[in-house]
Each structure stands twice: as structure tokens, then as C-alpha cells.
Amino acid sequence: MPASFRPASLGTIPRLVADSAIRHADRSALESENGRLSLDFAALGRIALRSARAFLAAGLAPGDRVAIWAPNSPEWIFAALGLQSVGGVLVPLNTRFKGGEAAYILNTSRARILLSVGEFLGTRYFDLLAQEALPHLERRIDLAEATTAATTPPVESWSDFVAAGERVPEAQARERALAVEPDDLADILFTSGTTGRPKGVMCTHAQVLRGYASWTEVVGLRAGDRYLIVNPFFHAFGYKSGWLACILRGATCLPHAVFDVPTVLGRVARDRISMLPGPPALYQSILMHPDRAKFDLSCLRLAVTGAAAIPVELVRRMREELGFETVVTGYGLTEACGIATMCRSTDDPETIATTAGRAIDDVEVRCVDADGNEVARGEAGEVVVRGYNVMQGYFEDEAGTREAIDAEGWLHTGDVGVMDAHGNLRITDRVKDMFIHGGFNCYPAEIESMLFEHPEIGQAAVIGVPDARMGEVGMAFVVPKPGAKSSPESIIAWCRERMANYKVPRRVAIVDALPMNASGKVQKFVLREQAERATRCERSERETTGTKAATKAATKAGA
């Protein structure tokens, strides 16, 4: 690709697709998981146009919202490109949602069309909506081509939906695609709702292309790379830095629906995967798998990770044991179009391992105190971001937008970070996850990173739990490496030798797995619930034991 080429200059996603169909015409663009489909970029352009004609036939107007509630698949991409090519706005839904959660977003966004699948991993998505009131939803399309007869309301097949678009001339679809403007909305991604109801984050075509042109350039994605996309398409990691990044750079997109270590290792070896991004938990799971050595992973070249703090030891093992030539870390959030800081290829290994890099071009990042004043370098503060990547706002939520973006345009992220003298950012935790032990601020991510250095610990998550004397103390949930025999007592003793006293977890729970969402983030609210239940049980046992002892003593005294 010529150095002068800048994909962001194309302005919109439909223009990018049309350009890539020419620029990378014969290159492999998309290969399905089961081998049923293999497309070059020219063919992908034709399919995107055909999909656009289908949405025109369905009467989709510019600005109308279309929801996709489905696992990673080629059809997911076809639908997204088609609706965006006619000015529609993509609204992805988390595949782990229950009916009520999906209905809330469908109603809040007033989506006219829903594309989903009849069944995935035992979940029947359309059935989950059977009892939900969806006054704005006009059509339901099954991307997986399951049987659609005898359903109420009716569900159409994707093939029938696309076939209906054949009555729309190609010229009309091309004209509509050219009418999409860079400042038109490309998508509304709803937040995870960790602090309340999910909010719809609005981003434009120009923001998305500019941000991920920078992302792909910094991480080193190039034409001909073979990119296994395990990250879910409903998340920016799987969508914007996933299949869209492939179109930006001419890389091959290989969607993967379910993360299963042996299956992923098999695909890496068989399909000669060179690019495998993911959250830290993905690489930890691979490293822990006992059969890893049976697979040829020599093709792996590039890893990009984020979504959580990255232990230095993990980065080292990714290079030495998994063979990655390049490991890049970065930081972003949905409200910043998924991207804010990145390490650079010229950074030294220590910087890449221990920080999320510096602000991307034309974006400002600071760490501030509770009053919004920038803190000194080396001190912890809330991370704030300002630049072209900051969302247009929350969909139809002016109050929420004003709360997130201040009068000077700074997006308040809710993340705690420390910036070094060179502007490299280290995310230490979430503001809400920090706990205070006897007056000392404790950042779980820092403690987790240290725990990962334990020779028998595969994964760890730390939360703060109430304590009568210290206010809060740390509790660690630990997944041992295969065959390890660690005990809570030995882990605590190990920590006491390596951590300041206030950082040492006072309680350790050995577990088989950590609860994670589909994006690979540990669900700490689940851990808090487990800790609360355990505390109640312990209290109940103490009370029962105390009552029995008192009764026995009273009986003895009476005798």
C-alpha cells in the first residue's frame, strides 16, 4: 500500500468498501469459519452493494437504525455494510443479552429492523423477544437461514430479504452510497451499563475511519495479514478494530464465533493466522492450555491487547512462548470511538509492556483530580480525553452527555491512570473499582498484575470487600495453572513477601474460572455478589455455632 494512501480521506464506510474492491480486488477479504465461503475484495464489494439494495427495498431511510444481534459471521458484515451504505445507523446488540435487555436497546434506539439468528449456543434470540413490546420494530431477519415458517411475529430469511432487493437498480444503490456524508452517524454502540441503564454512544463515519486508519497504521496491520477475529462484532474491538480494520488495510478477515482454546489453536495452525488480538484473558487461556505445544503457531506475528491492565509477565510470555513478533497495547473506550492511546512500534519493550502508550495523533489525553485539574506526571488521576474521536453524545440523552463531556470538550472516562514524563499512560483501574484500605488507595489491577507473577497462578481478579477495622480489604479470586496445588494461605504468604502490607489480599478464593462478559472483561459485580454470599454464609455459621455453644453451656450450668 503506498505510503501516501490514507483510508480516512475516503470519508465514509461505503466509499472505503468501493475503493478496497478496486485497490485490493484479487486479495482474500473474507474466509468463513467452516470453509463454506471465501471472498476476495471485489466480491465483497459486490455483496455489500447487493445488501444495500435490499435495505433500499425495505424502505430504510438515512438515519434509520438497524440492530444486529448475532455471533460473528460473514452475514453480520454483509448486513452492516449494506445498511451503512444507504445511510442507516448500525446498532449492535450483545449476544449475551436476555430478552428484556435487548428490548430496552431496540426501543431506546427505535430500531426499525432486527437481524439475528434463530439459535446460537442454545439461545433462541427471536424467542427471547416473544413477550416484549417492540412498537418500533418492523421486520425481523434471520441471518443464519434457519426455518422461518410459523413464527409470530414473522421472521424472514436473509436470502429472501436480499433477493427482494433485486428490484432496486444498482445505480440507485450507488447513488445512495455516494450521498452518505462523513459527518453522518455510522453507528450507535450501547455502553455496558455498569453504572445504570446502557447509553447509546453516537459516532460518525469520519470519526470511525480516521480513528482506525491511525489504529491500523500504529499496530502495523498490513495487506495480506490473516486476521482471526475472536473479539465479538458487537464490540468496537471486533467491529472497528476487527473486520473494518481488515477492509482499511487489505487484510483477510476470518470471523470466529466462539472462543475455545483448542479450536482457536487449530485455526491458527491450519489457516496460518498472523494477527490475533484479544483481551489479556484470551492469551492467558492459551498459555494455560496443556496441549498448546501440539500446534504450529509460528505464523503468529502481531498481537494487540487492551480492555484491562496487562501484566508485564504476560507480555513476556506472549513473545517468548507464543512467538509473537510484535505485541502492542492501547487504551480506548466506547465513548472515544474505542481508541485514545497506543504504543508505537519504536517504543522500547518496557514501555509497550507497562503502558498503553501515548495519545494518538490529534487527540489529547490527561489525568486530572476531582476538580478537573491536571495532576503531576507520575500521580494517579481520572483519565480525560479530548479530540475528534470523542463521541457525538449519547443518543437522545442530553443530560448524560453533559455529565460525560464537560464544557471544554473533555470526556471523563471514569478510569484511573498515571502518565509518565513522556506522555505514556498506564491505566491502574476504574474509579469505581478502587478501594481504600486503612486510608491507602488500592488499585485492583496493580495487585492482579503482581499476582500473575506467582508461578502457580493462571488468572486473578481482585475486589475490595468491607472490613470492620480497615474499612475495606482486598479479596483475590484465583484460577490456578493446570496441576497447581496452591492454597489461599500460601498465596497470601507469597504476597506478603512482595507487596506493601495494605495491598496484600486478606482473603483468597480458589476458583475454576472467572466470570467474564463477551468482551473478555472480568465481571467484578459477579465477584462482589459471590463475596457477599460467602460473608453471609460465614456469619450464619458463626451465629449457629455460637448459639449451639451457648445452649450447651446453659444446659451444663443447669445440670
Coordinates of C-alpha atoms in Angstrom, one line a residue:
M1 CA 0.0 0.0 0.0
P2 CA 1.5 3.4 -1.0
A3 CA 2.6 5.4 2.0
S4 CA 0.6 8.4 0.6
F5 CA -2.7 6.5 0.8
R6 CA -4.8 7.5 3.8
P7 CA -8.1 5.5 4.1
A8 CA -9.6 8.2 6.3
S9 CA -9.6 10.6 3.4
L10 CA -12.3 8.5 1.8
G11 CA -14.7 9.9 4.4
T12 CA -17.4 7.1 4.6
I13 CA -17.5 3.4 5.0
P14 CA -19.3 2.8 1.7
R15 CA -16.7 4.8 -0.1
L16 CA -14.0 2.7 1.6
V17 CA -15.6 -0.6 0.6
A18 CA -15.8 0.6 -3.1
D19 CA -12.2 1.7 -3.0
S20 CA -11.0 -1.5 -1.4
A21 CA -12.9 -3.5 -4.1
I22 CA -10.6 -1.9 -6.7
R23 CA -7.4 -1.4 -4.7
H24 CA -7.3 -5.0 -3.3
A25 CA -9.6 -6.6 -5.9
D26 CA -8.0 -10.1 -6.0
R27 CA -6.8 -10.3 -2.4
S28 CA -8.6 -12.6 0.0
A29 CA -11.1 -10.4 2.0
L30 CA -13.2 -12.9 4.0
E31 CA -13.0 -16.6 4.9
S32 CA -15.7 -18.3 6.9
E33 CA -15.0 -20.5 9.9
N34 CA -16.4 -23.6 8.4
G35 CA -14.9 -23.2 4.9
R36 CA -18.2 -22.6 3.2
L37 CA -17.3 -19.1 2.0
S38 CA -14.2 -17.4 0.6
L39 CA -14.3 -14.0 -1.0
D40 CA -11.9 -11.5 -2.5
F41 CA -12.3 -7.8 -2.0
A42 CA -14.0 -7.3 -5.4
A43 CA -16.7 -9.9 -4.4
L44 CA -17.1 -8.3 -1.0
G45 CA -17.8 -5.0 -2.8
R46 CA -20.5 -6.7 -4.9
I47 CA -22.1 -8.3 -1.9
A48 CA -22.2 -5.1 0.0
L49 CA -23.9 -3.4 -2.9
R50 CA -26.4 -6.2 -3.1
S51 CA -27.1 -5.9 0.6
A52 CA -27.5 -2.1 0.2
R53 CA -30.2 -2.7 -2.5
A54 CA -32.1 -5.0 0.0
F55 CA -32.2 -2.2 2.6
L56 CA -33.4 0.2 0.0
A57 CA -36.2 -2.2 -1.0
A58 CA -37.1 -2.4 2.7
G59 CA -37.5 1.4 2.7
L60 CA -34.6 2.2 5.0
A61 CA -34.2 6.0 5.2
P62 CA -30.9 7.8 6.1
G63 CA -30.5 7.9 9.8
D64 CA -32.8 4.9 10.5
R65 CA -31.4 2.5 13.0
V66 CA -30.9 -1.2 12.3
A67 CA -29.9 -3.7 15.0
I68 CA -27.8 -6.8 14.7
W69 CA -28.0 -9.4 17.4
A70 CA -25.8 -12.3 16.3
P71 CA -22.5 -14.0 16.7
N72 CA -19.5 -13.3 14.4
S73 CA -20.2 -14.4 10.8
P74 CA -19.8 -13.2 7.2
E75 CA -23.5 -12.3 7.1
W76 CA -23.0 -9.9 10.1
I77 CA -20.5 -8.0 8.0
F78 CA -22.7 -8.1 4.8
A79 CA -25.7 -6.7 6.7
A80 CA -23.6 -3.9 8.4
L81 CA -22.0 -2.8 5.2
G82 CA -25.4 -2.8 3.4
L83 CA -27.3 -0.7 5.9
Q84 CA -24.4 1.7 6.3
S85 CA -24.1 2.1 2.6
V86 CA -27.6 3.6 2.4
G87 CA -27.2 5.9 5.4
G88 CA -28.6 3.5 8.0
V89 CA -27.1 3.5 11.5
L90 CA -25.7 0.3 12.9
V91 CA -26.9 -0.7 16.4
P92 CA -25.0 -3.9 17.6
L93 CA -26.5 -6.0 20.5
N94 CA -24.5 -8.1 22.9
T95 CA -25.1 -11.8 22.2
R96 CA -25.3 -12.4 26.0
F97 CA -28.3 -10.2 26.4
K98 CA -31.6 -11.5 27.7
G99 CA -34.9 -10.5 26.1
G100 CA -35.5 -7.5 28.3
E101 CA -32.0 -6.2 27.8
A102 CA -32.2 -6.4 24.1
A103 CA -35.7 -4.9 24.1
Y104 CA -34.5 -1.9 26.0
I105 CA -31.9 -1.1 23.4
L106 CA -34.3 -1.8 20.5
N107 CA -36.9 0.5 22.0
T108 CA -34.4 3.2 23.0
S109 CA -32.8 3.3 19.6
R110 CA -36.2 2.8 17.9
A111 CA -34.6 0.3 15.5
R112 CA -36.8 -0.5 12.5
I113 CA -35.1 -3.8 11.5
L114 CA -33.5 -6.5 13.6
L115 CA -31.1 -9.0 12.1
S116 CA -30.4 -12.0 14.4
V117 CA -30.1 -15.8 14.3
G118 CA -32.7 -18.4 15.2
E119 CA -30.4 -20.2 17.7
F120 CA -26.8 -19.9 19.0
L121 CA -25.3 -21.9 21.8
G122 CA -28.7 -22.9 23.0
T123 CA -30.2 -19.4 22.9
R124 CA -33.1 -18.7 20.6
Y125 CA -32.9 -15.0 20.1
F126 CA -36.2 -14.3 18.5
D127 CA -38.0 -16.3 21.1
L128 CA -36.5 -14.2 23.8
L129 CA -38.4 -11.2 22.4
A130 CA -41.7 -13.0 22.2
Q131 CA -43.2 -11.3 25.3
E132 CA -41.5 -7.9 24.7
A133 CA -43.4 -4.9 23.5
L134 CA -41.4 -3.6 20.5
P135 CA -43.6 -0.9 18.9
H136 CA -40.9 0.5 16.5
L137 CA -39.6 -2.8 15.2
E138 CA -41.0 -3.5 11.7
R139 CA -39.0 -6.5 10.4
R140 CA -37.0 -9.5 11.8
I141 CA -34.4 -11.1 9.6
D142 CA -32.7 -14.4 10.3
L143 CA -29.0 -14.2 9.2
A144 CA -28.5 -17.9 9.7
E145 CA -31.2 -19.1 7.3
A146 CA -33.0 -21.1 9.9
T147 CA -36.5 -22.3 9.3
T148 CA -38.7 -19.2 9.5
A149 CA -42.2 -20.5 8.9
A150 CA -45.0 -20.4 11.6
T151 CA -43.4 -17.7 13.7
T152 CA -45.3 -14.8 15.3
P153 CA -44.3 -12.1 14.5
P154 CA -42.9 -13.4 11.2
V155 CA -39.2 -13.9 10.8
E156 CA -37.8 -13.6 7.2
S157 CA -34.7 -15.3 5.9
W158 CA -31.6 -13.3 4.9
S159 CA -31.7 -14.8 1.4
D160 CA -35.3 -13.7 0.9
F161 CA -34.5 -10.3 2.3
V162 CA -31.6 -9.9 -0.1
A163 CA -33.5 -11.3 -3.1
A164 CA -36.2 -8.6 -2.6
G165 CA -33.5 -6.0 -3.3
E166 CA -33.0 -7.2 -6.9
R167 CA -35.8 -4.9 -8.0
V168 CA -33.8 -1.9 -6.9
P169 CA -31.3 -0.8 -9.7
E170 CA -27.6 -0.9 -8.8
A171 CA -27.3 2.7 -9.9
Q172 CA -29.8 3.7 -7.3
A173 CA -27.8 2.0 -4.6
R174 CA -24.6 3.5 -5.8
E175 CA -26.1 7.0 -5.8
R176 CA -27.4 6.4 -2.2
A177 CA -24.0 5.3 -1.1
L178 CA -22.4 8.4 -2.5
A179 CA -24.9 10.5 -0.7
V180 CA -23.7 9.3 2.7
E181 CA -21.7 12.1 4.3
P182 CA -18.6 11.8 6.6
D183 CA -20.5 13.6 9.4
D184 CA -23.5 11.2 9.2
L185 CA -23.8 8.7 12.0
A186 CA -22.2 5.3 11.3
D187 CA -23.2 3.5 14.5
I188 CA -24.7 3.7 17.9
L189 CA -22.8 1.4 20.3
F190 CA -24.5 1.0 23.7
T191 CA -22.3 1.0 26.8
S192 CA -22.2 -2.0 29.1
G193 CA -24.5 -0.3 31.7
T194 CA -22.2 -0.9 34.6
T195 CA -23.4 2.3 36.3
G196 CA -27.0 2.2 35.2
R197 CA -29.0 1.7 32.0
P198 CA -26.9 1.4 28.9
K199 CA -26.4 4.6 26.9
G200 CA -26.2 4.8 23.1
V201 CA -22.8 6.2 22.0
M202 CA -23.0 8.0 18.6
C203 CA -20.1 8.0 16.2
T204 CA -19.8 9.3 12.6
H205 CA -18.2 7.7 9.6
A206 CA -15.4 10.3 9.7
Q207 CA -14.6 9.5 13.3
V208 CA -14.5 5.8 12.7
L209 CA -12.4 5.9 9.6
R210 CA -9.9 8.5 11.0
G211 CA -9.5 6.6 14.3
Y212 CA -8.9 3.2 12.8
A213 CA -6.7 4.4 10.0
S214 CA -4.5 5.6 12.8
W215 CA -5.0 2.3 14.8
T216 CA -4.1 0.1 11.8
E217 CA -1.0 2.2 11.0
V218 CA 0.3 2.2 14.6
V219 CA -0.2 -1.5 15.2
G220 CA 1.3 -2.5 11.9
L221 CA -1.7 -4.3 10.2
R222 CA -0.9 -4.7 6.5
A223 CA -2.3 -6.1 3.3
G224 CA -2.1 -9.8 3.3
D225 CA -2.3 -10.3 7.0
R226 CA -4.6 -13.1 8.1
Y227 CA -6.7 -11.8 11.0
L228 CA -8.6 -14.2 13.2
I229 CA -11.4 -12.1 14.8
V230 CA -12.4 -13.7 18.1
N231 CA -13.5 -10.4 19.7
P232 CA -17.3 -10.1 19.2
F233 CA -18.5 -7.9 16.4
F234 CA -21.0 -6.1 18.7
H235 CA -17.9 -4.6 20.4
A236 CA -15.6 -1.9 18.9
F237 CA -12.7 -4.4 19.3
G238 CA -14.3 -6.9 16.9
Y239 CA -16.1 -4.4 14.6
K240 CA -13.9 -1.3 14.2
S241 CA -10.5 -2.7 15.0
G242 CA -11.7 -6.0 13.6
W243 CA -13.4 -6.6 10.3
L244 CA -13.4 -2.8 9.4
A245 CA -9.7 -2.7 10.0
C246 CA -9.3 -5.5 7.5
I247 CA -11.1 -3.5 4.9
L248 CA -9.0 -0.5 5.7
R249 CA -5.7 -2.3 5.1
G250 CA -6.5 -5.2 2.7
A251 CA -6.1 -7.9 5.3
T252 CA -8.1 -11.2 5.3
C253 CA -10.9 -11.3 7.9
L254 CA -11.5 -14.7 9.5
P255 CA -14.5 -14.4 11.8
H256 CA -14.7 -16.8 14.8
A257 CA -17.9 -17.1 16.7
V258 CA -16.9 -18.8 20.0
F259 CA -13.6 -18.6 21.8
D260 CA -12.5 -22.2 22.6
V261 CA -8.7 -22.6 23.1
P262 CA -8.2 -25.9 21.1
T263 CA -10.4 -24.7 18.2
V264 CA -8.6 -21.3 18.1
L265 CA -5.2 -23.0 18.2
G266 CA -6.3 -25.3 15.4
R267 CA -7.4 -22.4 13.3
V268 CA -4.2 -20.5 13.9
A269 CA -2.2 -23.5 12.6
R270 CA -4.5 -24.5 9.8
D271 CA -5.4 -21.0 8.4
R272 CA -1.9 -19.6 9.1
I273 CA -3.1 -16.7 11.2
S274 CA -0.7 -13.8 11.6
M275 CA -2.9 -11.4 13.6
L276 CA -4.6 -12.4 16.8
P277 CA -5.8 -9.6 19.0
G278 CA -7.8 -10.0 22.2
P279 CA -8.1 -9.1 25.9
P280 CA -5.4 -10.4 28.3
A281 CA -7.7 -13.3 29.3
L282 CA -7.6 -14.7 25.8
Y283 CA -3.8 -15.0 25.9
Q284 CA -3.8 -16.2 29.5
S285 CA -6.2 -19.0 28.5
I286 CA -4.0 -20.0 25.6
L287 CA -0.8 -20.0 27.7
M288 CA -2.5 -22.2 30.3
H289 CA -3.8 -24.9 27.8
P290 CA -1.9 -28.2 28.3
D291 CA -2.0 -29.1 24.6
R292 CA -0.6 -25.8 23.3
A293 CA 2.7 -27.3 22.2
K294 CA 0.9 -29.6 19.8
F295 CA 0.0 -26.7 17.4
D296 CA 2.3 -24.9 15.0
L297 CA 2.0 -21.2 16.0
S298 CA 5.0 -20.0 14.0
C299 CA 2.7 -17.9 11.7
L300 CA 1.7 -15.6 14.5
R301 CA 3.2 -12.1 14.0
L302 CA 1.0 -9.4 15.7
A303 CA -0.9 -9.2 18.9
V304 CA -2.9 -6.3 20.1
T305 CA -4.4 -6.3 23.6
G306 CA -6.2 -4.0 25.9
A307 CA -9.6 -3.9 27.7
A308 CA -7.8 -4.5 31.0
A309 CA -4.4 -3.9 32.7
I310 CA -1.6 -6.0 31.1
P311 CA 0.8 -7.8 33.4
V312 CA 4.4 -7.5 32.3
E313 CA 4.9 -11.2 32.7
L314 CA 2.1 -11.9 30.3
V315 CA 3.6 -9.7 27.5
R316 CA 7.0 -11.5 28.1
R317 CA 5.3 -14.9 27.8
M318 CA 3.4 -13.9 24.7
R319 CA 6.6 -13.1 22.9
E320 CA 8.7 -16.0 24.3
E321 CA 6.2 -18.8 24.4
L322 CA 3.6 -17.9 21.7
G323 CA 6.1 -16.4 19.3
F324 CA 4.5 -13.0 18.7
E325 CA 6.9 -10.8 16.9
T326 CA 5.0 -7.7 18.0
V327 CA 2.8 -7.1 21.0
V328 CA 1.1 -3.7 21.1
T329 CA -1.0 -2.3 23.8
G330 CA -3.5 0.5 23.7
Y331 CA -6.4 2.1 25.6
G332 CA -9.8 3.2 24.5
L333 CA -13.5 3.2 25.4
T334 CA -16.8 3.2 23.5
E335 CA -17.3 7.0 24.2
A336 CA -13.9 7.7 22.4
C337 CA -14.7 5.6 19.4
G338 CA -12.8 2.8 21.0
I339 CA -9.4 4.4 20.7
A340 CA -7.4 7.0 22.7
T341 CA -3.8 6.0 23.2
M342 CA -1.4 3.5 21.6
C343 CA 2.1 2.3 21.9
R344 CA 4.3 2.9 18.9
S345 CA 6.5 0.4 17.1
T346 CA 9.6 2.4 18.0
D347 CA 8.8 2.1 21.8
D348 CA 11.1 0.0 23.9
P349 CA 9.8 -3.3 25.2
E350 CA 9.3 -2.0 28.7
T351 CA 7.1 0.9 27.6
I352 CA 5.0 -1.5 25.5
A353 CA 4.7 -3.9 28.4
T354 CA 3.9 -1.5 31.1
T355 CA 1.8 1.3 29.5
A356 CA -1.0 1.9 27.0
G357 CA 1.2 4.3 25.0
R358 CA 0.6 7.9 24.1
A359 CA -2.3 9.8 22.7
I360 CA -3.0 9.1 19.1
D361 CA -2.4 12.0 16.6
D362 CA -4.7 14.9 17.1
V363 CA -6.1 13.6 20.4
E364 CA -5.4 15.0 23.9
V365 CA -5.2 12.8 27.0
R366 CA -4.7 14.0 30.6
C367 CA -5.0 12.7 34.1
V368 CA -7.0 15.0 36.4
D369 CA -8.0 15.4 40.0
A370 CA -11.6 15.6 41.3
D371 CA -11.7 19.3 40.4
G372 CA -10.6 18.7 36.8
N373 CA -7.1 20.0 37.3
E374 CA -4.3 18.1 35.6
V375 CA -2.2 16.2 38.2
A376 CA 1.6 16.0 38.1
R377 CA 3.2 13.3 36.0
G378 CA 3.6 10.2 38.0
E379 CA 0.4 10.8 40.1
A380 CA -2.8 9.0 39.7
G381 CA -5.9 10.8 38.4
E382 CA -9.0 10.3 36.3
V383 CA -8.2 9.9 32.6
V384 CA -9.9 12.5 30.4
V385 CA -9.8 12.7 26.5
R386 CA -10.5 15.4 24.0
G387 CA -10.4 15.2 20.2
Y388 CA -12.1 14.1 17.0
N389 CA -12.6 10.6 18.5
V390 CA -14.9 11.8 21.3
M391 CA -18.5 10.7 20.7
Q392 CA -21.2 13.0 19.3
G393 CA -23.0 12.3 22.5
Y394 CA -25.4 9.8 24.0
F395 CA -28.4 9.1 21.8
E396 CA -31.3 11.4 22.9
D397 CA -29.7 11.8 26.3
E398 CA -28.5 15.4 26.7
A399 CA -28.2 15.2 30.5
G400 CA -26.0 12.1 30.3
T401 CA -23.9 13.7 27.5
R402 CA -23.3 16.8 29.6
E403 CA -22.3 14.7 32.6
A404 CA -19.7 12.8 30.4
I405 CA -18.3 15.7 28.4
D406 CA -17.5 18.9 30.2
A407 CA -17.9 22.4 28.8
E408 CA -14.3 22.4 27.5
G409 CA -14.9 19.2 25.5
W410 CA -13.1 16.8 27.8
L411 CA -14.6 13.3 28.0
H412 CA -14.4 12.0 31.6
T413 CA -13.7 8.3 31.3
G414 CA -14.0 7.0 34.9
D415 CA -10.7 5.3 34.5
V416 CA -7.8 5.9 36.8
G417 CA -4.4 6.4 35.2
V418 CA -0.8 7.6 35.7
M419 CA 1.1 9.4 32.9
D420 CA 4.9 9.4 32.8
A421 CA 7.2 12.2 31.7
H422 CA 6.9 11.1 28.0
G423 CA 3.1 11.1 28.0
N424 CA 2.8 7.3 28.2
L425 CA -0.4 6.3 30.0
R426 CA -0.7 3.5 32.5
I427 CA -4.3 2.6 33.4
T428 CA -4.4 1.5 37.0
D429 CA -8.1 0.9 37.5
R430 CA -11.6 2.1 37.3
V431 CA -12.6 4.9 39.6
K432 CA -15.4 2.8 41.0
D433 CA -13.1 -0.3 41.5
M434 CA -10.5 1.4 43.6
F435 CA -10.9 0.6 47.3
I436 CA -9.4 2.2 50.4
H437 CA -7.6 0.1 52.9
G438 CA -6.9 2.0 56.1
G439 CA -6.5 5.2 54.3
F440 CA -4.4 3.8 51.4
N441 CA -5.8 3.8 47.9
C442 CA -5.7 0.3 46.4
Y443 CA -5.9 -0.4 42.7
P444 CA -7.0 -4.0 42.0
A445 CA -5.4 -4.0 38.6
E446 CA -2.0 -3.4 40.1
I447 CA -2.4 -6.2 42.6
E448 CA -3.7 -8.5 39.9
S449 CA -0.6 -7.8 37.8
M450 CA 1.6 -8.8 40.7
L451 CA -0.4 -11.9 41.4
F452 CA 0.1 -13.0 37.8
E453 CA 3.8 -13.3 38.6
H454 CA 3.1 -16.2 41.0
P455 CA 4.3 -19.3 39.4
E456 CA 1.1 -21.3 40.1
I457 CA -1.5 -18.6 39.2
G458 CA -3.0 -18.5 35.7
Q459 CA -5.6 -15.8 36.2
A460 CA -6.6 -13.5 39.1
A461 CA -9.1 -10.8 39.9
V462 CA -9.2 -8.6 43.0
I463 CA -12.1 -6.7 44.6
G464 CA -12.5 -4.7 47.8
V465 CA -14.7 -6.1 50.4
P466 CA -16.0 -4.5 53.7
D467 CA -13.9 -4.8 56.8
A468 CA -14.9 -3.6 60.3
R469 CA -11.4 -2.4 61.2
M470 CA -9.8 -1.3 57.9
G471 CA -12.9 -0.1 56.1
E472 CA -12.1 -2.3 53.1
V473 CA -9.6 -5.1 52.3
G474 CA -8.6 -6.9 49.2
M475 CA -10.1 -10.3 48.2
A476 CA -8.5 -12.2 45.4
F477 CA -10.2 -14.8 43.1
V478 CA -7.5 -17.0 41.7
V479 CA -7.6 -19.6 38.9
P480 CA -4.5 -21.9 39.3
K481 CA -2.5 -23.2 36.4
P482 CA -3.2 -26.8 35.4
G483 CA -1.8 -29.1 38.1
A484 CA -1.0 -26.4 40.6
K485 CA -1.8 -27.1 44.3
S486 CA -1.7 -23.5 45.7
S487 CA -3.7 -22.8 48.8
P488 CA -5.2 -19.4 50.0
E489 CA -2.7 -19.4 52.9
S490 CA 0.3 -20.0 50.6
I491 CA -0.8 -17.3 48.2
I492 CA -1.3 -14.7 51.0
A493 CA 2.1 -15.6 52.4
W494 CA 3.7 -15.2 48.9
C495 CA 2.0 -11.7 48.6
R496 CA 3.3 -10.6 52.0
E497 CA 6.8 -11.1 50.7
R498 CA 6.3 -9.0 47.6
M499 CA 3.7 -6.3 48.3
A500 CA 3.1 -3.4 50.6
N501 CA 1.0 -4.6 53.5
Y502 CA -2.1 -2.7 52.5
K503 CA -2.1 -4.3 49.0
V504 CA -2.0 -7.9 50.3
P505 CA -5.3 -9.6 49.8
R506 CA -6.8 -10.6 53.2
R507 CA -8.9 -13.3 51.6
V508 CA -8.2 -15.6 48.6
A509 CA -10.8 -17.8 46.8
I510 CA -9.5 -20.6 44.6
V511 CA -11.9 -20.9 41.6
D512 CA -12.2 -22.9 38.4
A513 CA -12.9 -19.8 36.2
L514 CA -13.5 -16.1 36.4
P515 CA -16.9 -14.7 35.3
M516 CA -16.3 -12.8 32.1
N517 CA -18.5 -10.9 29.6
A518 CA -18.3 -11.5 25.9
S519 CA -15.6 -8.8 25.6
G520 CA -13.3 -10.8 27.8
K521 CA -13.6 -8.4 30.8
V522 CA -14.0 -9.9 34.3
Q523 CA -17.4 -9.2 35.7
K524 CA -16.4 -7.9 39.1
F525 CA -20.0 -7.3 40.1
V526 CA -20.5 -11.0 40.0
L527 CA -17.4 -11.5 42.2
R528 CA -18.8 -8.9 44.6
E529 CA -22.1 -10.9 44.8
Q530 CA -20.1 -14.1 45.4
A531 CA -18.1 -12.4 48.2
E532 CA -21.3 -11.1 49.8
R533 CA -22.9 -14.5 49.7
A534 CA -19.8 -16.1 51.2
T535 CA -19.7 -13.5 54.0
R536 CA -23.4 -14.1 54.8
C537 CA -22.8 -17.9 55.0
E538 CA -19.8 -17.4 57.3
R539 CA -21.7 -15.1 59.5
S540 CA -24.6 -17.5 59.7
E541 CA -22.2 -20.4 60.5
R542 CA -20.7 -18.3 63.3
E543 CA -24.1 -17.4 64.7
T544 CA -25.2 -21.0 64.6
T545 CA -22.0 -22.2 66.2
G546 CA -22.4 -19.5 68.9
T547 CA -26.0 -20.4 69.6
K548 CA -25.1 -24.1 69.9
A549 CA -22.2 -23.3 72.3
A550 CA -24.4 -21.1 74.4
T551 CA -27.1 -23.7 74.6
K552 CA -24.6 -26.4 75.6
A553 CA -23.1 -24.1 78.3
A554 CA -26.6 -23.2 79.6
T555 CA -27.6 -26.9 79.7
K556 CA -24.3 -27.8 81.5
A557 CA -24.9 -25.0 84.0
G558 CA -28.4 -26.1 84.7
A559 CA -27.3 -29.6 85.3

